[in-house]
Structures are given as C-alpha cells and as structure tokens.
Short mmCIF file of C-alpha atoms in Angstrom, two decimals:
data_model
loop_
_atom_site.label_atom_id
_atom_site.label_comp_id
_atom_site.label_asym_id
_atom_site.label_seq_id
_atom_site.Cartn_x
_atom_site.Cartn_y
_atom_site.Cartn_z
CA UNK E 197 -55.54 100.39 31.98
CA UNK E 198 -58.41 97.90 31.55
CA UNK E 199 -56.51 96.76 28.12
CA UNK E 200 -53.19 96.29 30.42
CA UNK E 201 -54.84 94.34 32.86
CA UNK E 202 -56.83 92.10 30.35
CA UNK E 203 -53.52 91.43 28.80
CA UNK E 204 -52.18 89.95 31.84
CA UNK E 205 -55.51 88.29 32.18
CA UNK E 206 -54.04 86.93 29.39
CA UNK E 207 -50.20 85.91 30.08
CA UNK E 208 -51.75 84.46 33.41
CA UNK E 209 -53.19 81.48 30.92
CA UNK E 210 -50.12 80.95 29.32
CA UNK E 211 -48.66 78.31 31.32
CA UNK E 212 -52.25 76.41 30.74
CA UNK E 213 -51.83 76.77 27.21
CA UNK E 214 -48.20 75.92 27.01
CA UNK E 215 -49.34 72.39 29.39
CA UNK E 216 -52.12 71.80 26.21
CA UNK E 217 -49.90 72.15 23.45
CA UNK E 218 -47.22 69.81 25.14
CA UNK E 219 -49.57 67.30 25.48
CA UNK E 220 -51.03 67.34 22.22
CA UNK E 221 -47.71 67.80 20.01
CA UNK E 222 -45.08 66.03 22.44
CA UNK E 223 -45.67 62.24 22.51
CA UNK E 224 -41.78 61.14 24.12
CA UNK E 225 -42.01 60.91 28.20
CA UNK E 226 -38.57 61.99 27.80
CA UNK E 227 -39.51 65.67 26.01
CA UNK E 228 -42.37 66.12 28.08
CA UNK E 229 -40.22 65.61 31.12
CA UNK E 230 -37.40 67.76 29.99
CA UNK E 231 -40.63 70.69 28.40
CA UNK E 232 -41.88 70.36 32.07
CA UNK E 233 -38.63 71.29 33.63
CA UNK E 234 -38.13 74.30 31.15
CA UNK E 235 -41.66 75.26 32.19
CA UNK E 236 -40.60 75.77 35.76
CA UNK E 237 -37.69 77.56 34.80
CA UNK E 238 -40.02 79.90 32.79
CA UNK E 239 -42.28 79.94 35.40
CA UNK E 240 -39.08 80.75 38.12
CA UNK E 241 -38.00 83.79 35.56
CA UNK E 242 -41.34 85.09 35.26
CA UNK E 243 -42.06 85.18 39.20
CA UNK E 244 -37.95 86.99 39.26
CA UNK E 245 -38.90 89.56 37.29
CA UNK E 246 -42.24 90.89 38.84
CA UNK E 247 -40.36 90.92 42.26
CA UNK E 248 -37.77 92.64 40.31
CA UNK E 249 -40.27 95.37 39.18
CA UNK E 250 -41.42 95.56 42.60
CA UNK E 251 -38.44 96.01 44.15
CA UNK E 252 -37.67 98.88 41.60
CA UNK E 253 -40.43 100.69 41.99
CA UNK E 254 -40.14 100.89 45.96
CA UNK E 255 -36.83 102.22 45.49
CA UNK E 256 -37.77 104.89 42.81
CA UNK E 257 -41.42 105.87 44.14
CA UNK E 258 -40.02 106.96 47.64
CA UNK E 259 -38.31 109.88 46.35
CA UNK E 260 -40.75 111.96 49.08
CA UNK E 261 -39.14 110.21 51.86
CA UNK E 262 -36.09 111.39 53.51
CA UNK E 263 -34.74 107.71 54.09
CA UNK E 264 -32.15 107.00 51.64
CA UNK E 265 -32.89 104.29 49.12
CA UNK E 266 -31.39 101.72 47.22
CA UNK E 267 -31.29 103.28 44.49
CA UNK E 268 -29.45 106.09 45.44
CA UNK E 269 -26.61 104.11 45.72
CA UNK E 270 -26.09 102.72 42.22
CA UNK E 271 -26.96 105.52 40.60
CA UNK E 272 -24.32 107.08 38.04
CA UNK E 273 -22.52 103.90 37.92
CA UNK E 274 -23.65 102.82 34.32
CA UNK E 275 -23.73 105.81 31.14
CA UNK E 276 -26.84 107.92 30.95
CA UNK E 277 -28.71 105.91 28.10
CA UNK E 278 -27.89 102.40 30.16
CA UNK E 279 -29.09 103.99 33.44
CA UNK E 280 -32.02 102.48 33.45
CA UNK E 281 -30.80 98.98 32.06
CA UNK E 282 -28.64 98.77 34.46
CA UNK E 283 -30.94 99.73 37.34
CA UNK E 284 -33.24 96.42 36.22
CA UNK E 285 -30.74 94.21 35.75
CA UNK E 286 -29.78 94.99 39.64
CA UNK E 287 -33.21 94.81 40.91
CA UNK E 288 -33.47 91.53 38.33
CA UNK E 289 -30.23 90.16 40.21
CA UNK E 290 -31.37 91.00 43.50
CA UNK E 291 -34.44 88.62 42.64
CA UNK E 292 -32.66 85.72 41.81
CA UNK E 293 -30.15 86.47 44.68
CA UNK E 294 -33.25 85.67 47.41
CA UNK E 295 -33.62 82.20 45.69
CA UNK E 296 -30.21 81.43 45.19
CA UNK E 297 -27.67 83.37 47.63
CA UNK E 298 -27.07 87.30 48.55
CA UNK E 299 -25.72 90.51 46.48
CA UNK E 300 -24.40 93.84 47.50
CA UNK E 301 -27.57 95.61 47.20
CA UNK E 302 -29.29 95.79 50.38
CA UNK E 303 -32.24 96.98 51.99
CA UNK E 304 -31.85 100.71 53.34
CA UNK E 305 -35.44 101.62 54.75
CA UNK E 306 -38.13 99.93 56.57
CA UNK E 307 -40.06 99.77 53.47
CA UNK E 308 -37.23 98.08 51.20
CA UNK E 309 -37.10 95.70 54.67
CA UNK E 310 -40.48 94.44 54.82
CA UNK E 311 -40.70 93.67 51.12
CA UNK E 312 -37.54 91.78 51.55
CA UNK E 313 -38.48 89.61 54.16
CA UNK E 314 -42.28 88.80 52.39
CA UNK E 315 -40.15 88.03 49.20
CA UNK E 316 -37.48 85.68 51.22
CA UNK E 317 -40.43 83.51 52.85
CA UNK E 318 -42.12 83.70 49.46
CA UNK E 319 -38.72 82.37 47.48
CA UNK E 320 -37.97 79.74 50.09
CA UNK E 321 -41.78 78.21 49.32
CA UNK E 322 -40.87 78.27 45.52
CA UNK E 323 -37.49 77.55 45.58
CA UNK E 324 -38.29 73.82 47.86
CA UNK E 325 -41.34 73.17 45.05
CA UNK E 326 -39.06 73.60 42.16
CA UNK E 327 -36.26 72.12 43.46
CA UNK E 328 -38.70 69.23 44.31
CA UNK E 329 -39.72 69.44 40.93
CA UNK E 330 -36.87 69.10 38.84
CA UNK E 331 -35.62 66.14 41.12
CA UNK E 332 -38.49 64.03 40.40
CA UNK E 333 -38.20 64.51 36.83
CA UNK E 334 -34.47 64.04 36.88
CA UNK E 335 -35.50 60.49 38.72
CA UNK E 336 -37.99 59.76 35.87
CA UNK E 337 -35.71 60.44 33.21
CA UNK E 338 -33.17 57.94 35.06
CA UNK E 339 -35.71 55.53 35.92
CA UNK E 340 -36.84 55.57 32.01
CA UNK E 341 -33.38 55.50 30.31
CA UNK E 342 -32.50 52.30 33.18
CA UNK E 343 -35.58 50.49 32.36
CA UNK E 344 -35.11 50.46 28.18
CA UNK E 345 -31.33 49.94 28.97
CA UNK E 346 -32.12 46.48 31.47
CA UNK E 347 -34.47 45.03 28.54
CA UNK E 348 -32.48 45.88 25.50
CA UNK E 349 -29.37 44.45 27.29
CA UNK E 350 -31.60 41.44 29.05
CA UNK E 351 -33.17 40.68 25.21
CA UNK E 352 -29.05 40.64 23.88
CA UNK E 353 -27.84 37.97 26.65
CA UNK E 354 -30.82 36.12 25.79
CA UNK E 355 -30.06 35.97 22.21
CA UNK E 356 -26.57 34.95 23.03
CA UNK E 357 -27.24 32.58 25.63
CA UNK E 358 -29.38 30.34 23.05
CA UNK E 359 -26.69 30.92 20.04
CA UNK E 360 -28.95 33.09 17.45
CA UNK E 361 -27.19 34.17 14.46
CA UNK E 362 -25.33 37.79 14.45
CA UNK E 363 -28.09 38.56 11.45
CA UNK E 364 -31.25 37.43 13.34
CA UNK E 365 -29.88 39.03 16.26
CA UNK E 366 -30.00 42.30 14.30
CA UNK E 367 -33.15 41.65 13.12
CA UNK E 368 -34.73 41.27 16.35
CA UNK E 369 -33.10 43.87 18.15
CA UNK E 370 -34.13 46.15 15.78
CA UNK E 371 -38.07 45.23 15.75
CA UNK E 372 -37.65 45.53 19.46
CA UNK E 373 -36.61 49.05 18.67
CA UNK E 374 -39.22 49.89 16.60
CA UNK E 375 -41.91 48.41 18.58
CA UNK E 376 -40.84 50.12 21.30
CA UNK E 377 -40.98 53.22 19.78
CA UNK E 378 -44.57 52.41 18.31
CA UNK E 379 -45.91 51.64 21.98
CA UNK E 380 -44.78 55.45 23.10
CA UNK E 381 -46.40 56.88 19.65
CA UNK E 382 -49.56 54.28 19.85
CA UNK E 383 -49.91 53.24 23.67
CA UNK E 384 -52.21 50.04 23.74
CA UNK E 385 -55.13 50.64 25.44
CA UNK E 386 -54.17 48.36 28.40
CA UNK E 387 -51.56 50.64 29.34
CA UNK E 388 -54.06 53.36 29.76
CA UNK E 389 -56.03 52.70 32.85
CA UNK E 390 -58.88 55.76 32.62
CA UNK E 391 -59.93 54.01 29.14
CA UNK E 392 -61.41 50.83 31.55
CA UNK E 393 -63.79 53.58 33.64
CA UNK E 394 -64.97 55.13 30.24
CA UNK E 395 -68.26 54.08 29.32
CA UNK E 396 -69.08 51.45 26.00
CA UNK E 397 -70.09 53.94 23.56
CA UNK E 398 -67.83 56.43 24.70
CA UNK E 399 -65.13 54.13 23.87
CA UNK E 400 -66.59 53.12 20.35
CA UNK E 401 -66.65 56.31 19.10
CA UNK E 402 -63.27 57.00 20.09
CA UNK E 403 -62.40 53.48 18.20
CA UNK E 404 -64.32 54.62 15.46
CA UNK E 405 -62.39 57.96 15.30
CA UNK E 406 -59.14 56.12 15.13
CA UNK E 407 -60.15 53.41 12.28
CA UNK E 408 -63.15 54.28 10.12
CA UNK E 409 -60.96 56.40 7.94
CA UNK E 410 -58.39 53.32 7.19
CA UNK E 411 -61.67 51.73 6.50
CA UNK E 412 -63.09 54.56 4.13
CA UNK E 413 -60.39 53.46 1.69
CA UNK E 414 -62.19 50.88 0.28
CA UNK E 415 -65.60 51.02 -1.33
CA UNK E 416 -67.44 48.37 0.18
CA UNK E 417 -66.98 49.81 3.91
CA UNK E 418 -67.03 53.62 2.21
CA UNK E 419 -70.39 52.86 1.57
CA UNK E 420 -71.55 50.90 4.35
CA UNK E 421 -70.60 53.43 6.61
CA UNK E 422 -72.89 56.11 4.79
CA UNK E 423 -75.74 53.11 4.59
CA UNK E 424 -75.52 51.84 8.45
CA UNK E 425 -73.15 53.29 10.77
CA UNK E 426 -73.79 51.51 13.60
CA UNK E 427 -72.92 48.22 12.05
CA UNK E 428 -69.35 50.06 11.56
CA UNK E 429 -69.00 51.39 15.24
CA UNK E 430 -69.63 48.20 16.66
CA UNK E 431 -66.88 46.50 13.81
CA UNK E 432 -64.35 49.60 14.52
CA UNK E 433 -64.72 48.75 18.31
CA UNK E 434 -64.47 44.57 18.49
CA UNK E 435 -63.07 43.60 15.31
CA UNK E 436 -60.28 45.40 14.47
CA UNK E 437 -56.45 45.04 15.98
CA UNK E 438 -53.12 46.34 15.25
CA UNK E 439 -49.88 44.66 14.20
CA UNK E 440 -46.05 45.66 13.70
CA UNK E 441 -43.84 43.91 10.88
CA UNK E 442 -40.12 44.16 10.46
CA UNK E 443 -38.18 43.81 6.98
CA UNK E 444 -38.00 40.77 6.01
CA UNK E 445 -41.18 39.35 8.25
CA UNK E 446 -43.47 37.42 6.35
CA UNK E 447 -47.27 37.39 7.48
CA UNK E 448 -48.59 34.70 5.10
CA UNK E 449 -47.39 32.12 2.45
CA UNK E 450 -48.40 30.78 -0.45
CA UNK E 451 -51.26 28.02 -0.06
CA UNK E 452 -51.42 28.87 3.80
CA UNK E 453 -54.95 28.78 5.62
CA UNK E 454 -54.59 31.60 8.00
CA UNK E 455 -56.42 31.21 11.20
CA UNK E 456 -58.15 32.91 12.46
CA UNK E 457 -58.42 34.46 9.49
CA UNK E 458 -58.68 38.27 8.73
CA UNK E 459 -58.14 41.10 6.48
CA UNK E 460 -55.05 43.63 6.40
CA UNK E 461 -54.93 47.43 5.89
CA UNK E 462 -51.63 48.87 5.50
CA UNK E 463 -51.46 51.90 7.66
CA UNK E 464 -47.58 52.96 7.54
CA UNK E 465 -44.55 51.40 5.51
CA UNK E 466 -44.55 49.23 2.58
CA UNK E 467 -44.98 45.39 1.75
CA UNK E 468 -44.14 43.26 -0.55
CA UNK E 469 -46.74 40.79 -2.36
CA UNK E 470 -45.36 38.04 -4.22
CA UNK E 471 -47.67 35.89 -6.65
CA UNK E 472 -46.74 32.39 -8.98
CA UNK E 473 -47.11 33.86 -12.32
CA UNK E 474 -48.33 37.55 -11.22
CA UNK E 475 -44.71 38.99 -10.03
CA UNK E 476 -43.79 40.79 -6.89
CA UNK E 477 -46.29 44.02 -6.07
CA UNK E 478 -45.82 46.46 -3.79
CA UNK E 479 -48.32 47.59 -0.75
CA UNK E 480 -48.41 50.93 0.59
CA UNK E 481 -50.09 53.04 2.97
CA UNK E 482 -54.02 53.19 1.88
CA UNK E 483 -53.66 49.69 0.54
CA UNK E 484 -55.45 46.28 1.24
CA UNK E 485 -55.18 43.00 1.51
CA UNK E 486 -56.59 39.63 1.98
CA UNK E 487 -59.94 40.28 1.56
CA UNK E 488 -61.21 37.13 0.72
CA UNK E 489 -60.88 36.22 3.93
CA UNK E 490 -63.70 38.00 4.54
CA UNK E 491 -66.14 36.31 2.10
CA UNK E 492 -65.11 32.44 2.01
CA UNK E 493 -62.94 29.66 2.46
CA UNK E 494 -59.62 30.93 1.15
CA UNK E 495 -55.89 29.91 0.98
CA UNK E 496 -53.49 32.45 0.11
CA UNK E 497 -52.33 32.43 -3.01
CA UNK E 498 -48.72 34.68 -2.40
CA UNK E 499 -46.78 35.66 0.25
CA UNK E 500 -46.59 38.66 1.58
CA UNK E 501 -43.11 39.69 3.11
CA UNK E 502 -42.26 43.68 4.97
CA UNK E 503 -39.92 45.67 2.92
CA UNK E 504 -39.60 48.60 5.76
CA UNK E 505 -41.15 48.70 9.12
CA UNK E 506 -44.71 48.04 8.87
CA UNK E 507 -48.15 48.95 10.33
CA UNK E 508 -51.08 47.29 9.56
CA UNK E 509 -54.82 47.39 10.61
CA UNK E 510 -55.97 43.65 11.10
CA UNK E 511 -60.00 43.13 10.96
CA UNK E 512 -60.95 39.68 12.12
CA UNK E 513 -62.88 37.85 9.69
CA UNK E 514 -65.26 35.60 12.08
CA UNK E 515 -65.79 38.74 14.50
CA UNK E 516 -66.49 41.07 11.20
CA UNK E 517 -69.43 38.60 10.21
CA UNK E 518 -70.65 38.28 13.47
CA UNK E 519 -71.35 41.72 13.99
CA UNK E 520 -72.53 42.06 10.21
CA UNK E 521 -75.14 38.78 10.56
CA UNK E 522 -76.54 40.79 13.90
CA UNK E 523 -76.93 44.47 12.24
CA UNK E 524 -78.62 44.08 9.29
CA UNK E 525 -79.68 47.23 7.49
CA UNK E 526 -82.52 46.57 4.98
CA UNK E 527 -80.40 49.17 2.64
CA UNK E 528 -77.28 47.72 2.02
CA UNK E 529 -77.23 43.83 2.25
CA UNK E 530 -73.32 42.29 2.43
CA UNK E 531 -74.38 38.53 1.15
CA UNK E 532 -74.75 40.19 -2.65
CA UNK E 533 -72.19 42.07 -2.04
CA UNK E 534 -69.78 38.56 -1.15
CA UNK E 535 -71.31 36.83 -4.42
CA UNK E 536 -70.75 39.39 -6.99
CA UNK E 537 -66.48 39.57 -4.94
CA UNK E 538 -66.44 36.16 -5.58
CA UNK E 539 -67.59 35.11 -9.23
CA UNK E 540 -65.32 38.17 -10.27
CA UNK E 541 -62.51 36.77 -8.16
CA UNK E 542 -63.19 33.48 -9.87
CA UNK E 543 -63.12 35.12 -13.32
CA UNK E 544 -60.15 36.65 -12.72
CA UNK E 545 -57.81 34.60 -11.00
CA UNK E 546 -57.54 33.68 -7.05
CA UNK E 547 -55.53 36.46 -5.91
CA UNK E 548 -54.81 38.14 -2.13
CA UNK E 549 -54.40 42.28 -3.25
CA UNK E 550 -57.24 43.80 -4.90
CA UNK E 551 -55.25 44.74 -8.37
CA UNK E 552 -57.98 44.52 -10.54
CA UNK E 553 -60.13 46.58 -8.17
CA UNK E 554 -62.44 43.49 -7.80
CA UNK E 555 -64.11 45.72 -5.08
CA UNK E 556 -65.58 48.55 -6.46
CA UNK E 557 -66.83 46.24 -9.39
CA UNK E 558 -68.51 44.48 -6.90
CA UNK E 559 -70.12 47.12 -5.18
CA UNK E 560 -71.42 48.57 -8.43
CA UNK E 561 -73.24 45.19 -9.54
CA UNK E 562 -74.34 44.34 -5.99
CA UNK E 563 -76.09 47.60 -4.87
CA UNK E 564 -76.07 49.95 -7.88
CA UNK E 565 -77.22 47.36 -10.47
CA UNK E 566 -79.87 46.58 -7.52
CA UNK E 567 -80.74 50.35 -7.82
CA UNK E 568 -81.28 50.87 -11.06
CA UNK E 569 -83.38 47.88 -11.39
CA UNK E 570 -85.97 49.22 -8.62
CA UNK E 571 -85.88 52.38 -10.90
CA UNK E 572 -86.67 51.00 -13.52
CA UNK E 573 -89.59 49.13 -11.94
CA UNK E 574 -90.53 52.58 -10.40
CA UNK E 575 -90.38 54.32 -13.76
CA UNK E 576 -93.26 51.41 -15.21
CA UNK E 577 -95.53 51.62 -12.27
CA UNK E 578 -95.59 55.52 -12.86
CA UNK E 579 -96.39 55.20 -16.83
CA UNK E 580 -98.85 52.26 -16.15
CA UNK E 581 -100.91 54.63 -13.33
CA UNK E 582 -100.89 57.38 -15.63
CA UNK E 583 -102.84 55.06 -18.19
CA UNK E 584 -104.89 53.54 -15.72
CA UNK E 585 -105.51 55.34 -12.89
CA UNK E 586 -107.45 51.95 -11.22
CA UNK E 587 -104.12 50.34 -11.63
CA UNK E 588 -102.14 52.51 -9.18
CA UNK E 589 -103.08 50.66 -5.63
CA UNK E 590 -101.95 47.06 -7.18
CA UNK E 591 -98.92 48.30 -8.55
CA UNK E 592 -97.56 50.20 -5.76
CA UNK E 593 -99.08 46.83 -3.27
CA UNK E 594 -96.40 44.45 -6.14
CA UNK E 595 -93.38 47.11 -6.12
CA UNK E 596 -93.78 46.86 -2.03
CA UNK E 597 -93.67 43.22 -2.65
CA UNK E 598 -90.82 42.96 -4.96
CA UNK E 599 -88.66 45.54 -2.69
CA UNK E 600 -89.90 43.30 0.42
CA UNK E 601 -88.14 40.00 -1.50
CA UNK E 602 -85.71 40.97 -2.74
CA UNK E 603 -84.70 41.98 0.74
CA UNK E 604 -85.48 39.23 2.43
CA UNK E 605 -83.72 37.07 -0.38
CA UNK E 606 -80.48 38.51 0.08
CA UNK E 607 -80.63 38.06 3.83
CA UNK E 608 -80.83 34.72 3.30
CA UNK E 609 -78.08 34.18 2.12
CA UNK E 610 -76.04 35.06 5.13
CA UNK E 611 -77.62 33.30 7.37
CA UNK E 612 -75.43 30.49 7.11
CA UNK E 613 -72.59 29.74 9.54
CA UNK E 614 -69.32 32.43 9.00
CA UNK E 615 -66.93 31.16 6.61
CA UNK E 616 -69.27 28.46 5.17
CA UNK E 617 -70.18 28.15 1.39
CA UNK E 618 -74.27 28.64 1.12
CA UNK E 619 -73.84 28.64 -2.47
CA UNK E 620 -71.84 25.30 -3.16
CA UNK E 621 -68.82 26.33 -5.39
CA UNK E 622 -69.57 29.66 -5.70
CA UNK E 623 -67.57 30.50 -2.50
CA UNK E 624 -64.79 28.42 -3.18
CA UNK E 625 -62.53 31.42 -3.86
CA UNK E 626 -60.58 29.49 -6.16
CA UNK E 627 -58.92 27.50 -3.75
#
C-alpha cells in the first residue's frame, strides 16, 4: 500500500514535469500553446477517470445494502470476459457526461445521489476553467498568426509601393522570414523584461554561458580564459553582439575600413571569403574572421559574402581593448601577443581569415617562447646556487627582477590609445 500511494505521490508531479520539459524542449509560442491545451485535456481525462473509479466502486461496494444500485442494471448486457470493460467504460461515460451533458445511467440510492451532486458542482468549477483555458489560447494563437500575417503583408505593399525588383523582393522577404524565426529561437534580451531586475554578475555569467565557448575556438581567448577569467566575463558581457546574414549579403569589401570595427565568429551557416589572388574560401560554423581588427589599423583585404543563412558572433574591437587595457593579468599579457599576430601577418600576406593559423603561431611565440625562456633562466640560477651557495639570494633578487620587467615591458606597450600603432609600422597590418 505505501508503494501504491508513493506511486501516485508520483503521477501527482507529472503535470510539473510535463510544464519543465515543454519549456525547455519547445521554443514556438505556437507548440507551447497548442502542448498547453493538450495538457488540460490530459489533465480533464485524468480527473474523468478517478470519478469514474469512484463512481464504480459505490455501485459495486454496496452489495450489503438492500437499495438497488446502478450496477445492477447493466449487468449481463456485455459477454462474461467484457463484463468488467464494459462496466468502466459506463462509469468512464457517466464522468464525462457531468461535464458535457447526461446518459442513461442514473443515480438509484442516496449514496449514488450525493456523490453525484459533489461531482456536478465539482465538474461545473473545472469545466468554466478549462473552457476558459482553451479560449485564451485559441485567442493567442489568433492574435499570433494576425500579427506575423499584418507585417509580412505590410513589409510586401511596402516593397511594391517604392518599385523594388521581384528578386530583391524575394530576398528580403525571405531574411524577414528567417529573422523572424531567429528572434523566437534567440529572443533579444530586450524582449525579456525579468533579465533588467537580474543583478550585474548574474547576468555576466549567463552571457558568459552563452559565448565563451564560440570564443574557446580560438587559441588566443582559449587561453586567456584559463589565464584570467574575469577579463573574459566582463568581454562576454559588453563586447560581444549578434548578427543575421542572408545569401547573397555581403558584410565587408575589399579595401573597406569597417567602423566600428570588430571581429566575426561564425556560429551557424556558411560564408563565403573572397581574396585578389587567394581564391574564394569557405567559412563555417567554428570559424573566424577579421581578426586584425582587433590588433591595428586594418582594411579588409576580401569580401566576405553569405552563402546560406548566417549567424555570426560580432566582438567589438574598441570595447574588446577597453576592457583588456583595464584587466590586466600579470600572466598573460595581450600587447606580445598583437606583435608576434602582426609581423606574421606581415610575413605572410594581409589577409581577413586565419588560413595559415597565424593565431596559434602567435600564441606559441608570445607566451610559450616567454615560458621557456624564464625556464631556462630558472634552470641557471639552480646550477649556479648549487656551486655557490652565497650566490643564491642575488640570483633569485635578479630572476624577480627580470620576471618584474619583462612584465612591466609588455604592459607598456598597450598603453597606447585602441587602434593606434605604438610600434610605428609594425601595426600597419599591411594596409
């Protein structure tokens, strides 16, 4: 018995459960309005056939009594092995009957009376709530399907009013479509009006959630993250934006000087980049692009066009090195980082996409060569101690030194205004 009745502990969380996993899975209004109205019906059925259980068992556990019951009167009118199906599917219709309208059976003692009466002013209470229920999201669903129809059809006279071409008109109409699909899959967060009574670093994580693993693609950020995470909270939550591209939508040209300027990740769909003398190449999810944007003056030196419906993670360039110039982390320092990306850009040819994986080069000469070198200079100070053990306070007093300047060297070299060149040509990024 105790199992029975922790199992409908159980079945009583169901609906609970079944209201989590719709909001979780189900991102349409229109599904979740339609899963919401089979939930009531569930819900209806469910409440149906405990009264129906109820009902059966009054008639069938009087059998003491000398009233007659209501079961009495339907017996023997089904075979022997459908007796009992029969019997529930009459108390089951019965149920529905006090929602809906009346059936033959009838109550036949004062006991199969009272029930009846509790379980009409119960049904009339349910009946008005989901009746209530279903009308409202009826309305929604009317209100919804009204609201996309009015703008598509507004956006179509517009385009005819002012004479666009049949092939732009596709064009837009379609990107309409798709970006209206995008802001039911990926609401902005002005739509969402809790967000604005959440506090800062509740929101930060929750940006850093959504974009530090676009961001762990590359190894620059891969490793700044492990090195200073703040810094990359605070860039996840003010620097970075999102933007939607249709076929044939070009974000940048060749010899263009994009302002603001800023960094693409591709997130969904494909691009096209097209270089003089390099050939078309093709962007996919996990991809980058643009990055010198981050590290000097640049002008593109392609264009790059959608092939399919796009999504891409922008990271503004001036906001990036704001944030970077104000968390400094004496482990990881971004200004050697930016030298060693831009003497092997120059050596290899100006270039937007990151082809010859200029970045991981240039985090292995800016912070591992940096590495190896301070092991090294660990690795002498040990042998020269073990020879002379009076030697062993200097040494470690110049290592401190050396670690100290080097350091402060390198954070020097940022401290000059964003985009600027501190290092004369050296950040001309082949422009």
């Amino acid at each position: 018995r105790i199992l029975r009745i922790l199992r409908l502990v159980r079945l009583a969380k169901m609906p609970f459960l079944a209201g989590t996993l719709v909001e979780t899975y189900i991102r349409s209004e229109k599904v979740m309005l339609m899963a919401s109205m089979f939930k009531l019906m569930a819900l209806i059925v469910t409440i149906m056939h405990f009264m129906a259980c109820v009902w059966y068992g009054i008639g069938v556990g009087m059998e003491h009594e000398e009233a007659e019951r209501w079961v009495q009167v339907f017996e023997g009118r089904a075979d022997a092995a459908e007796d009992l199906t029969y019997r529930y599917m009459t108390s089951f219709h019965w149920s529905l009957s006090q929602f809906t309208g009346t059936m033959e059976v009838v109550p036949t003692n004062v006991y199969e009376r009272t029930y009846a009466v509790a379980v009409l002013l119960v049904s009339f209470v349910i009946s008005a709530t989901f009746v209530s229920n279903i009308t409202s999201s009826m309305t929604r669903l009317n209100m919804i399907a009204g609201n996309e129809a009015s703008m598509f059809a507004a956006l179509r006279d517009y385009l005819v009013d002012k004479g666009i071409t049949r092939k732009l008109m596709v064009r837009v109409q379609r990107n309409a479509h798709y970006s209206l699909l995008e802001s039911r899959q990926n609401s902005p967060e002005t739509d969402i009006e809790l967000l604005a009574f959440i506090s800062e670093p509740l929101r930060m994580e929750i940006h850093f959630e959504l974009h530090a693993p676009v961001f762990r693609v590359h190894p620059l950020f891969r490793r700044y993250e492990e090195e200073h995470p703040s810094a990359v909270r605070k860039i996840t939550h003010t620097a970075v934006s999102h933007t939607f591209i249709s076929p044939g939508d070009i974000l940048f040209c060749d010899g263009e000087v994009k302002e603001p300027p800023e960094m693409y990740f591709i997130t969904s769909g494909n691009v096209g980049y097209k270089q003089v003398n390099r050939g078309t190449m093709e962007l996919s999810e996990g991809m980058w692009v643009a990055e010198p944007n981050l590290w000097c003056q640049w002008v593109h030196h392609g264009s790059l066009r959608a092939q399919v419906e796009s999504r891409l993670l922008v990271l503004d360039a001036a906001t990036f090195q704001t944030v970077a110039n104000h968390n400094r982390s004496p482990t990881i320092n971004l200004a050697r980082y930016a030298i060693e990306f831009v003497k092997l850009l120059n050596e290899n040819g100006p270039t937007d996409v990151d082809e010859e994986e200029l970045a991981s080069d240039a985090v292995a000469k800016a912070f591992f060569a940096e590495e190896e070198i301070i092991r090294q200079a660990v690795t002498r100070r040990d042998s020269r101690d073990s020879a002379d053990p009076s030697y062993a306070n200097g040494s470690a007093s110049t290592l401190q030194r050396f670690m100290q300047r080097a350091s402060v060297l390198g954070h020097g070299l940022w401290s000059a205004p964003p985009r600027a060149s501190p290092a004369g040509g050296l950040f001309d990024g082949g422009a």
